[in-house]
């Protein structure tokens, strides 16, 4: 890790001393601070106002018990979280994750990243994140519903359309948002835009389901065009087969790309003729089965046990769309050796710091998550606008706005990198562009929290 500015380095060391057992959170802060060194050099007023020390401390961190009863009548207890990280530019906004790996560290890393990502969208949204270590895998419909209701029975008192507006993330799709929304309405007697990712008849936005994946491809195409390339005709590998991966695949195919592999946490499938997305959707969205099933249904495709081997498949473009730290330095080197020219992150922090270093050192077109996967939260922001004005836009209207926002994010990340002498480095550019707006708002609002 290389935080060049002394003040930033001191703030990081002090945070690290107070955050034992929070490696993902510290990894995210270190990455952002590396990029912000030139900003700290140029802006002593930020240092004087304690902006950097304040921005790494969440405004509020809520942890709570979630108890529920399983189908056999046993009482089960999980841990629920919501971090309300920064509200300088708008109400807290960010997803809820249900996965056994969820911890305070994971929620804080995601909430911290969300602050800058939301700022990049140009919409007025602060940063938050939440979730639970509940594992939805293997649970019945009734168990999922009872868990979501119990989770909301505590969360509802901390959120609201002008306070904090959660959305989905890993393990939380339309079904779970529906159960949570129903419980919120029951408890408060209010029908309001308190969650995004809602079903269309309940105030959801068209294109929200597709938004993160579509936005990722809009960003990727923009980045490639700047280098005289495009998605058209490229061979693409996508990790994961959840919400982000499926709609990244859909848009990549629409743009003329050939997606040859997808995965889940057990393994990956390779289809040299191009992934049949209707089969993946049937397996994952309808039947909720494992990706292995794809090989049983599509002749000529091959399943390999173990998800990490996916990065050994030669491709022009790699789109990690599964989870954090799913692509390490060695795997990045293999991608480069096999001729990969672009990596764009659909998942949050999927590349380890060593992998990022490898991409930058080899002049790979590299799109960091907080810029390239911001399409989901941007469209959540558009859902909030539609709820506020009590109107809904058509799919082409939302898609056009999403496309414009992704182009804009690319342009601002590129410009910020160039302004601070790091032309082409979108990691630095996205961090700086996202940070500056939040820092200026904090400066303007005084030191009250
Ligand atoms: P989903 O739960 O819909 O899908 C996650 C997918 O990743 C599943 O197919 C899962 O498989 C797979 N997976 C998990 N761990 C691994 C692994 N180690 N290797 C390979 N595959 C794995 O989640 P989303 O698609 O919503 O989210 C994916 C990522 O995108 C997360 O990092 C999330 O934070 C990020 N993101 C999501 C947004 C959204 O709008 N949904 C917005 C912005 C970011 P399995 O079924 O085996 O667990």
JSON list of N, CA and C and ligand atoms in Angstrom, two decimals, residues 97-99 109-110 114 117 129 137 167-173 208-209 211-213 239-246 263-267 284 289-290 307-308 310 320-326 346-350 369 373-377 380, ligand 1:
[
{"chain": "A", "resi": 97, "resn": "UNK", "atom": "N", "xyz": [-27.49, -6.82, 1.82]},
{"chain": "A", "resi": 97, "resn": "UNK", "atom": "CA", "xyz": [-26.89, -8.09, 1.38]},
{"chain": "A", "resi": 97, "resn": "UNK", "atom": "C", "xyz": [-27.22, -9.19, 2.37]},
{"chain": "A", "resi": 98, "resn": "UNK", "atom": "N", "xyz": [-27.72, -10.32, 1.86]},
{"chain": "A", "resi": 98, "resn": "UNK", "atom": "CA", "xyz": [-27.96, -11.49, 2.71]},
{"chain": "A", "resi": 98, "resn": "UNK", "atom": "C", "xyz": [-26.99, -12.58, 2.28]},
{"chain": "A", "resi": 99, "resn": "UNK", "atom": "N", "xyz": [-25.98, -12.83, 3.09]},
{"chain": "A", "resi": 99, "resn": "UNK", "atom": "CA", "xyz": [-24.97, -13.85, 2.75]},
{"chain": "A", "resi": 99, "resn": "UNK", "atom": "C", "xyz": [-24.22, -14.20, 4.03]},
{"chain": "A", "resi": 109, "resn": "UNK", "atom": "N", "xyz": [-17.13, -1.65, 4.46]},
{"chain": "A", "resi": 109, "resn": "UNK", "atom": "CA", "xyz": [-16.43, -1.47, 3.18]},
{"chain": "A", "resi": 109, "resn": "UNK", "atom": "C", "xyz": [-17.43, -1.08, 2.09]},
{"chain": "A", "resi": 110, "resn": "UNK", "atom": "N", "xyz": [-18.56, -1.78, 2.07]},
{"chain": "A", "resi": 110, "resn": "UNK", "atom": "CA", "xyz": [-19.55, -1.50, 1.03]},
{"chain": "A", "resi": 110, "resn": "UNK", "atom": "C", "xyz": [-20.16, -0.11, 1.21]},
{"chain": "A", "resi": 114, "resn": "UNK", "atom": "N", "xyz": [-19.89, 3.09, -1.30]},
{"chain": "A", "resi": 114, "resn": "UNK", "atom": "CA", "xyz": [-21.17, 3.60, -1.79]},
{"chain": "A", "resi": 114, "resn": "UNK", "atom": "C", "xyz": [-21.22, 5.13, -1.77]},
{"chain": "A", "resi": 117, "resn": "UNK", "atom": "N", "xyz": [-19.49, 6.27, -4.93]},
{"chain": "A", "resi": 117, "resn": "UNK", "atom": "CA", "xyz": [-20.24, 5.81, -6.11]},
{"chain": "A", "resi": 117, "resn": "UNK", "atom": "C", "xyz": [-21.49, 6.67, -6.30]},
{"chain": "A", "resi": 129, "resn": "UNK", "atom": "N", "xyz": [-25.32, 1.12, 3.60]},
{"chain": "A", "resi": 129, "resn": "UNK", "atom": "CA", "xyz": [-25.33, -0.29, 3.19]},
{"chain": "A", "resi": 129, "resn": "UNK", "atom": "C", "xyz": [-25.81, -1.12, 4.36]},
{"chain": "A", "resi": 137, "resn": "UNK", "atom": "N", "xyz": [-29.69, -19.55, 0.89]},
{"chain": "A", "resi": 137, "resn": "UNK", "atom": "CA", "xyz": [-29.61, -20.82, 0.14]},
{"chain": "A", "resi": 137, "resn": "UNK", "atom": "C", "xyz": [-30.30, -21.95, 0.91]},
{"chain": "A", "resi": 167, "resn": "UNK", "atom": "N", "xyz": [-31.86, -0.85, -0.82]},
{"chain": "A", "resi": 167, "resn": "UNK", "atom": "CA", "xyz": [-32.18, -1.54, -2.08]},
{"chain": "A", "resi": 167, "resn": "UNK", "atom": "C", "xyz": [-31.69, -2.98, -1.97]},
{"chain": "A", "resi": 168, "resn": "UNK", "atom": "N", "xyz": [-31.63, -3.70, -3.09]},
{"chain": "A", "resi": 168, "resn": "UNK", "atom": "CA", "xyz": [-31.13, -5.08, -3.07]},
{"chain": "A", "resi": 168, "resn": "UNK", "atom": "C", "xyz": [-29.61, -5.14, -3.23]},
{"chain": "A", "resi": 169, "resn": "UNK", "atom": "N", "xyz": [-29.08, -6.30, -2.98]},
{"chain": "A", "resi": 169, "resn": "UNK", "atom": "CA", "xyz": [-27.67, -6.61, -3.26]},
{"chain": "A", "resi": 169, "resn": "UNK", "atom": "C", "xyz": [-27.61, -8.14, -3.30]},
{"chain": "A", "resi": 170, "resn": "UNK", "atom": "N", "xyz": [-26.47, -8.74, -3.03]},
{"chain": "A", "resi": 170, "resn": "UNK", "atom": "CA", "xyz": [-26.37, -10.20, -3.06]},
{"chain": "A", "resi": 170, "resn": "UNK", "atom": "C", "xyz": [-27.45, -10.80, -2.16]},
{"chain": "A", "resi": 171, "resn": "UNK", "atom": "N", "xyz": [-28.20, -11.74, -2.70]},
{"chain": "A", "resi": 171, "resn": "UNK", "atom": "CA", "xyz": [-29.21, -12.45, -1.91]},
{"chain": "A", "resi": 171, "resn": "UNK", "atom": "C", "xyz": [-30.50, -11.67, -1.70]},
{"chain": "A", "resi": 172, "resn": "UNK", "atom": "N", "xyz": [-30.56, -10.45, -2.18]},
{"chain": "A", "resi": 172, "resn": "UNK", "atom": "CA", "xyz": [-31.79, -9.65, -2.04]},
{"chain": "A", "resi": 172, "resn": "UNK", "atom": "C", "xyz": [-32.23, -9.17, -3.43]},
{"chain": "A", "resi": 173, "resn": "UNK", "atom": "N", "xyz": [-33.27, -9.81, -3.94]},
{"chain": "A", "resi": 173, "resn": "UNK", "atom": "CA", "xyz": [-33.84, -9.43, -5.23]},
{"chain": "A", "resi": 173, "resn": "UNK", "atom": "C", "xyz": [-35.26, -8.94, -5.03]},
{"chain": "A", "resi": 208, "resn": "UNK", "atom": "N", "xyz": [-34.85, -1.15, -13.59]},
{"chain": "A", "resi": 208, "resn": "UNK", "atom": "CA", "xyz": [-34.03, -1.26, -12.39]},
{"chain": "A", "resi": 208, "resn": "UNK", "atom": "C", "xyz": [-33.36, -2.64, -12.31]},
{"chain": "A", "resi": 209, "resn": "UNK", "atom": "N", "xyz": [-34.11, -3.69, -12.66]},
{"chain": "A", "resi": 209, "resn": "UNK", "atom": "CA", "xyz": [-33.56, -5.05, -12.57]},
{"chain": "A", "resi": 209, "resn": "UNK", "atom": "C", "xyz": [-32.32, -5.18, -13.47]},
{"chain": "A", "resi": 211, "resn": "UNK", "atom": "N", "xyz": [-30.43, -2.68, -14.56]},
{"chain": "A", "resi": 211, "resn": "UNK", "atom": "CA", "xyz": [-29.62, -1.46, -14.60]},
{"chain": "A", "resi": 211, "resn": "UNK", "atom": "C", "xyz": [-28.12, -1.65, -14.33]},
{"chain": "A", "resi": 212, "resn": "UNK", "atom": "N", "xyz": [-27.76, -2.47, -13.34]},
{"chain": "A", "resi": 212, "resn": "UNK", "atom": "CA", "xyz": [-26.33, -2.58, -13.01]},
{"chain": "A", "resi": 212, "resn": "UNK", "atom": "C", "xyz": [-25.58, -3.24, -14.17]},
{"chain": "A", "resi": 213, "resn": "UNK", "atom": "N", "xyz": [-26.16, -4.32, -14.69]},
{"chain": "A", "resi": 213, "resn": "UNK", "atom": "CA", "xyz": [-25.52, -5.03, -15.81]},
{"chain": "A", "resi": 213, "resn": "UNK", "atom": "C", "xyz": [-25.48, -4.18, -17.07]},
{"chain": "A", "resi": 239, "resn": "UNK", "atom": "N", "xyz": [-18.02, -13.53, -14.53]},
{"chain": "A", "resi": 239, "resn": "UNK", "atom": "CA", "xyz": [-18.18, -14.37, -13.33]},
{"chain": "A", "resi": 239, "resn": "UNK", "atom": "C", "xyz": [-19.51, -14.06, -12.68]},
{"chain": "A", "resi": 240, "resn": "UNK", "atom": "N", "xyz": [-20.04, -15.07, -11.96]},
{"chain": "A", "resi": 240, "resn": "UNK", "atom": "CA", "xyz": [-21.35, -14.94, -11.33]},
{"chain": "A", "resi": 240, "resn": "UNK", "atom": "C", "xyz": [-22.45, -15.30, -12.31]},
{"chain": "A", "resi": 241, "resn": "UNK", "atom": "N", "xyz": [-23.64, -15.49, -11.80]},
{"chain": "A", "resi": 241, "resn": "UNK", "atom": "CA", "xyz": [-24.81, -15.73, -12.65]},
{"chain": "A", "resi": 241, "resn": "UNK", "atom": "C", "xyz": [-26.04, -15.20, -11.91]},
{"chain": "A", "resi": 242, "resn": "UNK", "atom": "N", "xyz": [-25.81, -14.12, -11.16]},
{"chain": "A", "resi": 242, "resn": "UNK", "atom": "CA", "xyz": [-26.90, -13.48, -10.44]},
{"chain": "A", "resi": 242, "resn": "UNK", "atom": "C", "xyz": [-27.40, -12.28, -11.21]},
{"chain": "A", "resi": 243, "resn": "UNK", "atom": "N", "xyz": [-27.99, -11.34, -10.51]},
{"chain": "A", "resi": 243, "resn": "UNK", "atom": "CA", "xyz": [-28.63, -10.19, -11.15]},
{"chain": "A", "resi": 243, "resn": "UNK", "atom": "C", "xyz": [-27.66, -9.42, -12.06]},
{"chain": "A", "resi": 244, "resn": "UNK", "atom": "N", "xyz": [-26.50, -9.06, -11.54]},
{"chain": "A", "resi": 244, "resn": "UNK", "atom": "CA", "xyz": [-25.58, -8.23, -12.32]},
{"chain": "A", "resi": 244, "resn": "UNK", "atom": "C", "xyz": [-25.05, -9.00, -13.52]},
{"chain": "A", "resi": 245, "resn": "UNK", "atom": "N", "xyz": [-24.62, -10.24, -13.28]},
{"chain": "A", "resi": 245, "resn": "UNK", "atom": "CA", "xyz": [-24.02, -11.06, -14.34]},
{"chain": "A", "resi": 245, "resn": "UNK", "atom": "C", "xyz": [-25.01, -11.31, -15.48]},
{"chain": "A", "resi": 246, "resn": "UNK", "atom": "N", "xyz": [-26.24, -11.64, -15.14]},
{"chain": "A", "resi": 246, "resn": "UNK", "atom": "CA", "xyz": [-27.24, -11.98, -16.17]},
{"chain": "A", "resi": 246, "resn": "UNK", "atom": "C", "xyz": [-27.51, -10.80, -17.10]},
{"chain": "A", "resi": 263, "resn": "UNK", "atom": "N", "xyz": [-20.46, -18.22, -14.05]},
{"chain": "A", "resi": 263, "resn": "UNK", "atom": "CA", "xyz": [-20.14, -19.09, -12.90]},
{"chain": "A", "resi": 263, "resn": "UNK", "atom": "C", "xyz": [-21.13, -18.91, -11.75]},
{"chain": "A", "resi": 264, "resn": "UNK", "atom": "N", "xyz": [-21.01, -19.75, -10.73]},
{"chain": "A", "resi": 264, "resn": "UNK", "atom": "CA", "xyz": [-21.56, -19.45, -9.41]},
{"chain": "A", "resi": 264, "resn": "UNK", "atom": "C", "xyz": [-20.51, -19.86, -8.40]},
{"chain": "A", "resi": 265, "resn": "UNK", "atom": "N", "xyz": [-20.84, -19.87, -7.13]},
{"chain": "A", "resi": 265, "resn": "UNK", "atom": "CA", "xyz": [-19.77, -20.09, -6.16]},
{"chain": "A", "resi": 265, "resn": "UNK", "atom": "C", "xyz": [-19.28, -21.55, -6.14]},
{"chain": "A", "resi": 266, "resn": "UNK", "atom": "N", "xyz": [-19.93, -22.44, -6.89]},
{"chain": "A", "resi": 266, "resn": "UNK", "atom": "CA", "xyz": [-19.45, -23.82, -6.97]},
{"chain": "A", "resi": 266, "resn": "UNK", "atom": "C", "xyz": [-18.55, -24.10, -8.17]},
{"chain": "A", "resi": 267, "resn": "UNK", "atom": "N", "xyz": [-18.79, -23.41, -9.28]},
{"chain": "A", "resi": 267, "resn": "UNK", "atom": "CA", "xyz": [-18.01, -23.71, -10.47]},
{"chain": "A", "resi": 267, "resn": "UNK", "atom": "C", "xyz": [-18.41, -22.83, -11.64]},
{"chain": "A", "resi": 284, "resn": "UNK", "atom": "N", "xyz": [-31.41, -19.94, -13.16]},
{"chain": "A", "resi": 284, "resn": "UNK", "atom": "CA", "xyz": [-31.09, -19.10, -12.00]},
{"chain": "A", "resi": 284, "resn": "UNK", "atom": "C", "xyz": [-32.29, -18.29, -11.49]},
{"chain": "A", "resi": 289, "resn": "UNK", "atom": "N", "xyz": [-31.53, -22.99, -9.47]},
{"chain": "A", "resi": 289, "resn": "UNK", "atom": "CA", "xyz": [-30.62, -24.15, -9.39]},
{"chain": "A", "resi": 289, "resn": "UNK", "atom": "C", "xyz": [-29.17, -23.69, -9.56]},
{"chain": "A", "resi": 290, "resn": "UNK", "atom": "N", "xyz": [-28.24, -24.64, -9.60]},
{"chain": "A", "resi": 290, "resn": "UNK", "atom": "CA", "xyz": [-26.81, -24.32, -9.74]},
{"chain": "A", "resi": 290, "resn": "UNK", "atom": "C", "xyz": [-26.43, -24.18, -11.23]},
{"chain": "A", "resi": 307, "resn": "UNK", "atom": "N", "xyz": [-14.88, -22.16, -8.75]},
{"chain": "A", "resi": 307, "resn": "UNK", "atom": "CA", "xyz": [-15.23, -20.99, -9.56]},
{"chain": "A", "resi": 307, "resn": "UNK", "atom": "C", "xyz": [-14.03, -20.20, -10.07]},
{"chain": "A", "resi": 308, "resn": "UNK", "atom": "N", "xyz": [-12.88, -20.28, -9.43]},
{"chain": "A", "resi": 308, "resn": "UNK", "atom": "CA", "xyz": [-11.78, -19.36, -9.75]},
{"chain": "A", "resi": 308, "resn": "UNK", "atom": "C", "xyz": [-11.13, -19.62, -11.10]},
{"chain": "A", "resi": 310, "resn": "UNK", "atom": "N", "xyz": [-12.26, -19.74, -13.82]},
{"chain": "A", "resi": 310, "resn": "UNK", "atom": "CA", "xyz": [-12.89, -19.01, -14.92]},
{"chain": "A", "resi": 310, "resn": "UNK", "atom": "C", "xyz": [-11.93, -17.99, -15.55]},
{"chain": "A", "resi": 320, "resn": "UNK", "atom": "N", "xyz": [-15.85, -9.23, -13.91]},
{"chain": "A", "resi": 320, "resn": "UNK", "atom": "CA", "xyz": [-16.13, -9.89, -12.63]},
{"chain": "A", "resi": 320, "resn": "UNK", "atom": "C", "xyz": [-17.42, -9.34, -12.02]},
{"chain": "A", "resi": 321, "resn": "UNK", "atom": "N", "xyz": [-18.42, -10.19, -11.89]},
{"chain": "A", "resi": 321, "resn": "UNK", "atom": "CA", "xyz": [-19.75, -9.74, -11.46]},
{"chain": "A", "resi": 321, "resn": "UNK", "atom": "C", "xyz": [-20.27, -10.58, -10.30]},
{"chain": "A", "resi": 322, "resn": "UNK", "atom": "N", "xyz": [-19.37, -11.18, -9.50]},
{"chain": "A", "resi": 322, "resn": "UNK", "atom": "CA", "xyz": [-19.83, -12.07, -8.43]},
{"chain": "A", "resi": 322, "resn": "UNK", "atom": "C", "xyz": [-19.69, -11.45, -7.04]},
{"chain": "A", "resi": 323, "resn": "UNK", "atom": "N", "xyz": [-18.44, -11.26, -6.58]},
{"chain": "A", "resi": 323, "resn": "UNK", "atom": "CA", "xyz": [-18.27, -10.84, -5.19]},
{"chain": "A", "resi": 323, "resn": "UNK", "atom": "C", "xyz": [-16.89, -10.19, -4.97]},
{"chain": "A", "resi": 324, "resn": "UNK", "atom": "N", "xyz": [-16.63, -9.75, -3.73]},
{"chain": "A", "resi": 324, "resn": "UNK", "atom": "CA", "xyz": [-15.35, -9.07, -3.46]},
{"chain": "A", "resi": 324, "resn": "UNK", "atom": "C", "xyz": [-14.17, -10.05, -3.49]},
{"chain": "A", "resi": 325, "resn": "UNK", "atom": "N", "xyz": [-13.02, -9.54, -3.90]},
{"chain": "A", "resi": 325, "resn": "UNK", "atom": "CA", "xyz": [-11.76, -10.29, -3.92]},
{"chain": "A", "resi": 325, "resn": "UNK", "atom": "C", "xyz": [-11.87, -11.63, -4.64]},
{"chain": "A", "resi": 326, "resn": "UNK", "atom": "N", "xyz": [-12.59, -11.65, -5.75]},
{"chain": "A", "resi": 326, "resn": "UNK", "atom": "CA", "xyz": [-12.75, -12.90, -6.50]},
{"chain": "A", "resi": 326, "resn": "UNK", "atom": "C", "xyz": [-11.71, -13.04, -7.61]},
{"chain": "A", "resi": 346, "resn": "UNK", "atom": "N", "xyz": [-18.31, -5.44, -12.32]},
{"chain": "A", "resi": 346, "resn": "UNK", "atom": "CA", "xyz": [-19.74, -5.37, -12.02]},
{"chain": "A", "resi": 346, "resn": "UNK", "atom": "C", "xyz": [-19.95, -5.55, -10.53]},
{"chain": "A", "resi": 347, "resn": "UNK", "atom": "N", "xyz": [-19.16, -6.44, -9.92]},
{"chain": "A", "resi": 347, "resn": "UNK", "atom": "CA", "xyz": [-19.23, -6.65, -8.47]},
{"chain": "A", "resi": 347, "resn": "UNK", "atom": "C", "xyz": [-18.51, -5.52, -7.75]},
{"chain": "A", "resi": 348, "resn": "UNK", "atom": "N", "xyz": [-18.69, -5.44, -6.44]},
{"chain": "A", "resi": 348, "resn": "UNK", "atom": "CA", "xyz": [-17.96, -4.45, -5.64]},
{"chain": "A", "resi": 348, "resn": "UNK", "atom": "C", "xyz": [-16.61, -5.01, -5.20]},
{"chain": "A", "resi": 349, "resn": "UNK", "atom": "N", "xyz": [-15.54, -4.29, -5.51]},
{"chain": "A", "resi": 349, "resn": "UNK", "atom": "CA", "xyz": [-14.16, -4.65, -5.14]},
{"chain": "A", "resi": 349, "resn": "UNK", "atom": "C", "xyz": [-13.82, -6.11, -5.47]},
{"chain": "A", "resi": 350, "resn": "UNK", "atom": "N", "xyz": [-14.14, -6.57, -6.69]},
{"chain": "A", "resi": 350, "resn": "UNK", "atom": "CA", "xyz": [-13.83, -7.97, -7.03]},
{"chain": "A", "resi": 350, "resn": "UNK", "atom": "C", "xyz": [-12.34, -8.22, -7.23]},
{"chain": "A", "resi": 369, "resn": "UNK", "atom": "N", "xyz": [-15.14, -0.67, -9.87]},
{"chain": "A", "resi": 369, "resn": "UNK", "atom": "CA", "xyz": [-16.55, -0.88, -9.55]},
{"chain": "A", "resi": 369, "resn": "UNK", "atom": "C", "xyz": [-17.31, 0.41, -9.27]},
{"chain": "A", "resi": 373, "resn": "UNK", "atom": "N", "xyz": [-20.11, 0.04, -11.94]},
{"chain": "A", "resi": 373, "resn": "UNK", "atom": "CA", "xyz": [-21.36, -0.63, -11.54]},
{"chain": "A", "resi": 373, "resn": "UNK", "atom": "C", "xyz": [-22.36, 0.34, -10.88]},
{"chain": "A", "resi": 374, "resn": "UNK", "atom": "N", "xyz": [-22.14, 1.64, -11.12]},
{"chain": "A", "resi": 374, "resn": "UNK", "atom": "CA", "xyz": [-23.01, 2.64, -10.49]},
{"chain": "A", "resi": 374, "resn": "UNK", "atom": "C", "xyz": [-24.39, 2.74, -11.15]},
{"chain": "A", "resi": 375, "resn": "UNK", "atom": "N", "xyz": [-24.59, 2.00, -12.24]},
{"chain": "A", "resi": 375, "resn": "UNK", "atom": "CA", "xyz": [-25.88, 2.07, -12.95]},
{"chain": "A", "resi": 375, "resn": "UNK", "atom": "C", "xyz": [-27.05, 1.60, -12.10]},
{"chain": "A", "resi": 376, "resn": "UNK", "atom": "N", "xyz": [-26.78, 0.65, -11.20]},
{"chain": "A", "resi": 376, "resn": "UNK", "atom": "CA", "xyz": [-27.85, 0.13, -10.35]},
{"chain": "A", "resi": 376, "resn": "UNK", "atom": "C", "xyz": [-28.35, 1.20, -9.40]},
{"chain": "A", "resi": 377, "resn": "UNK", "atom": "N", "xyz": [-27.44, 1.81, -8.69]},
{"chain": "A", "resi": 377, "resn": "UNK", "atom": "CA", "xyz": [-27.87, 2.81, -7.72]},
{"chain": "A", "resi": 377, "resn": "UNK", "atom": "C", "xyz": [-28.38, 4.06, -8.44]},
{"chain": "A", "resi": 380, "resn": "UNK", "atom": "N", "xyz": [-31.82, 3.32, -9.12]},
{"chain": "A", "resi": 380, "resn": "UNK", "atom": "CA", "xyz": [-32.55, 3.43, -7.86]},
{"chain": "A", "resi": 380, "resn": "UNK", "atom": "C", "xyz": [-32.87, 4.89, -7.58]},
{"chain": "B", "resi": 1, "resn": "LIG", "atom": "P1", "xyz": [-26.73, -12.10, -6.71]},
{"chain": "B", "resi": 1, "resn": "LIG", "atom": "O1", "xyz": [-26.96, -12.68, -5.38]},
{"chain": "B", "resi": 1, "resn": "LIG", "atom": "O2", "xyz": [-27.89, -11.92, -7.63]},
{"chain": "B", "resi": 1, "resn": "LIG", "atom": "O3", "xyz": [-25.64, -12.96, -7.50]},
{"chain": "B", "resi": 1, "resn": "LIG", "atom": "C1", "xyz": [-24.35, -13.21, -7.03]},
{"chain": "B", "resi": 1, "resn": "LIG", "atom": "C2", "xyz": [-23.75, -14.26, -7.94]},
{"chain": "B", "resi": 1, "resn": "LIG", "atom": "O4", "xyz": [-22.36, -14.41, -7.68]},
{"chain": "B", "resi": 1, "resn": "LIG", "atom": "C3", "xyz": [-24.37, -15.62, -7.74]},
{"chain": "B", "resi": 1, "resn": "LIG", "atom": "O5", "xyz": [-24.42, -16.26, -8.98]},
{"chain": "B", "resi": 1, "resn": "LIG", "atom": "C4", "xyz": [-23.38, -16.30, -6.80]},
{"chain": "B", "resi": 1, "resn": "LIG", "atom": "O6", "xyz": [-23.39, -17.69, -6.81]},
{"chain": "B", "resi": 1, "resn": "LIG", "atom": "C5", "xyz": [-22.11, -15.79, -7.40]},
{"chain": "B", "resi": 1, "resn": "LIG", "atom": "N1", "xyz": [-20.96, -15.92, -6.52]},
{"chain": "B", "resi": 1, "resn": "LIG", "atom": "C6", "xyz": [-20.84, -15.61, -5.21]},
{"chain": "B", "resi": 1, "resn": "LIG", "atom": "N2", "xyz": [-19.58, -15.82, -4.79]},
{"chain": "B", "resi": 1, "resn": "LIG", "atom": "C7", "xyz": [-18.90, -16.27, -5.87]},
{"chain": "B", "resi": 1, "resn": "LIG", "atom": "C8", "xyz": [-17.57, -16.62, -6.10]},
{"chain": "B", "resi": 1, "resn": "LIG", "atom": "N3", "xyz": [-16.67, -16.59, -5.14]},
{"chain": "B", "resi": 1, "resn": "LIG", "atom": "N4", "xyz": [-17.22, -16.99, -7.36]},
{"chain": "B", "resi": 1, "resn": "LIG", "atom": "C9", "xyz": [-18.13, -17.04, -8.36]},
{"chain": "B", "resi": 1, "resn": "LIG", "atom": "N5", "xyz": [-19.41, -16.73, -8.20]},
{"chain": "B", "resi": 1, "resn": "LIG", "atom": "C10", "xyz": [-19.78, -16.35, -6.97]},
{"chain": "B", "resi": 1, "resn": "LIG", "atom": "O7", "xyz": [-25.98, -10.72, -6.47]},
{"chain": "B", "resi": 1, "resn": "LIG", "atom": "P2", "xyz": [-25.84, -9.48, -7.44]},
{"chain": "B", "resi": 1, "resn": "LIG", "atom": "O8", "xyz": [-25.70, -9.95, -8.84]},
{"chain": "B", "resi": 1, "resn": "LIG", "atom": "O9", "xyz": [-26.89, -8.50, -7.11]},
{"chain": "B", "resi": 1, "resn": "LIG", "atom": "O10", "xyz": [-24.46, -8.85, -6.93]},
{"chain": "B", "resi": 1, "resn": "LIG", "atom": "C11", "xyz": [-23.18, -9.28, -7.42]},
{"chain": "B", "resi": 1, "resn": "LIG", "atom": "C12", "xyz": [-22.16, -8.23, -7.09]},
{"chain": "B", "resi": 1, "resn": "LIG", "atom": "O11", "xyz": [-22.53, -6.99, -7.69]},
{"chain": "B", "resi": 1, "resn": "LIG", "atom": "C13", "xyz": [-21.96, -7.92, -5.60]},
{"chain": "B", "resi": 1, "resn": "LIG", "atom": "O12", "xyz": [-20.61, -7.57, -5.38]},
{"chain": "B", "resi": 1, "resn": "LIG", "atom": "C14", "xyz": [-22.84, -6.69, -5.40]},
{"chain": "B", "resi": 1, "resn": "LIG", "atom": "O13", "xyz": [-22.42, -5.93, -4.29]},
{"chain": "B", "resi": 1, "resn": "LIG", "atom": "C15", "xyz": [-22.57, -5.97, -6.70]},
{"chain": "B", "resi": 1, "resn": "LIG", "atom": "N6", "xyz": [-23.57, -4.98, -7.06]},
{"chain": "B", "resi": 1, "resn": "LIG", "atom": "C16", "xyz": [-24.89, -5.31, -7.22]},
{"chain": "B", "resi": 1, "resn": "LIG", "atom": "C17", "xyz": [-25.80, -4.35, -7.59]},
{"chain": "B", "resi": 1, "resn": "LIG", "atom": "C18", "xyz": [-27.23, -4.69, -7.90]},
{"chain": "B", "resi": 1, "resn": "LIG", "atom": "O14", "xyz": [-27.93, -3.80, -8.40]},
{"chain": "B", "resi": 1, "resn": "LIG", "atom": "N7", "xyz": [-27.68, -5.91, -7.67]},
{"chain": "B", "resi": 1, "resn": "LIG", "atom": "C19", "xyz": [-25.41, -2.94, -7.75]},
{"chain": "B", "resi": 1, "resn": "LIG", "atom": "C20", "xyz": [-23.98, -2.70, -7.63]},
{"chain": "B", "resi": 1, "resn": "LIG", "atom": "C21", "xyz": [-23.13, -3.69, -7.26]},
{"chain": "B", "resi": 1, "resn": "LIG", "atom": "P3", "xyz": [-24.09, -18.55, -5.63]},
{"chain": "B", "resi": 1, "resn": "LIG", "atom": "O15", "xyz": [-25.52, -18.65, -6.05]},
{"chain": "B", "resi": 1, "resn": "LIG", "atom": "O16", "xyz": [-23.36, -19.84, -5.68]},
{"chain": "B", "resi": 1, "resn": "LIG", "atom": "O17", "xyz": [-23.88, -17.82, -4.35]}
]
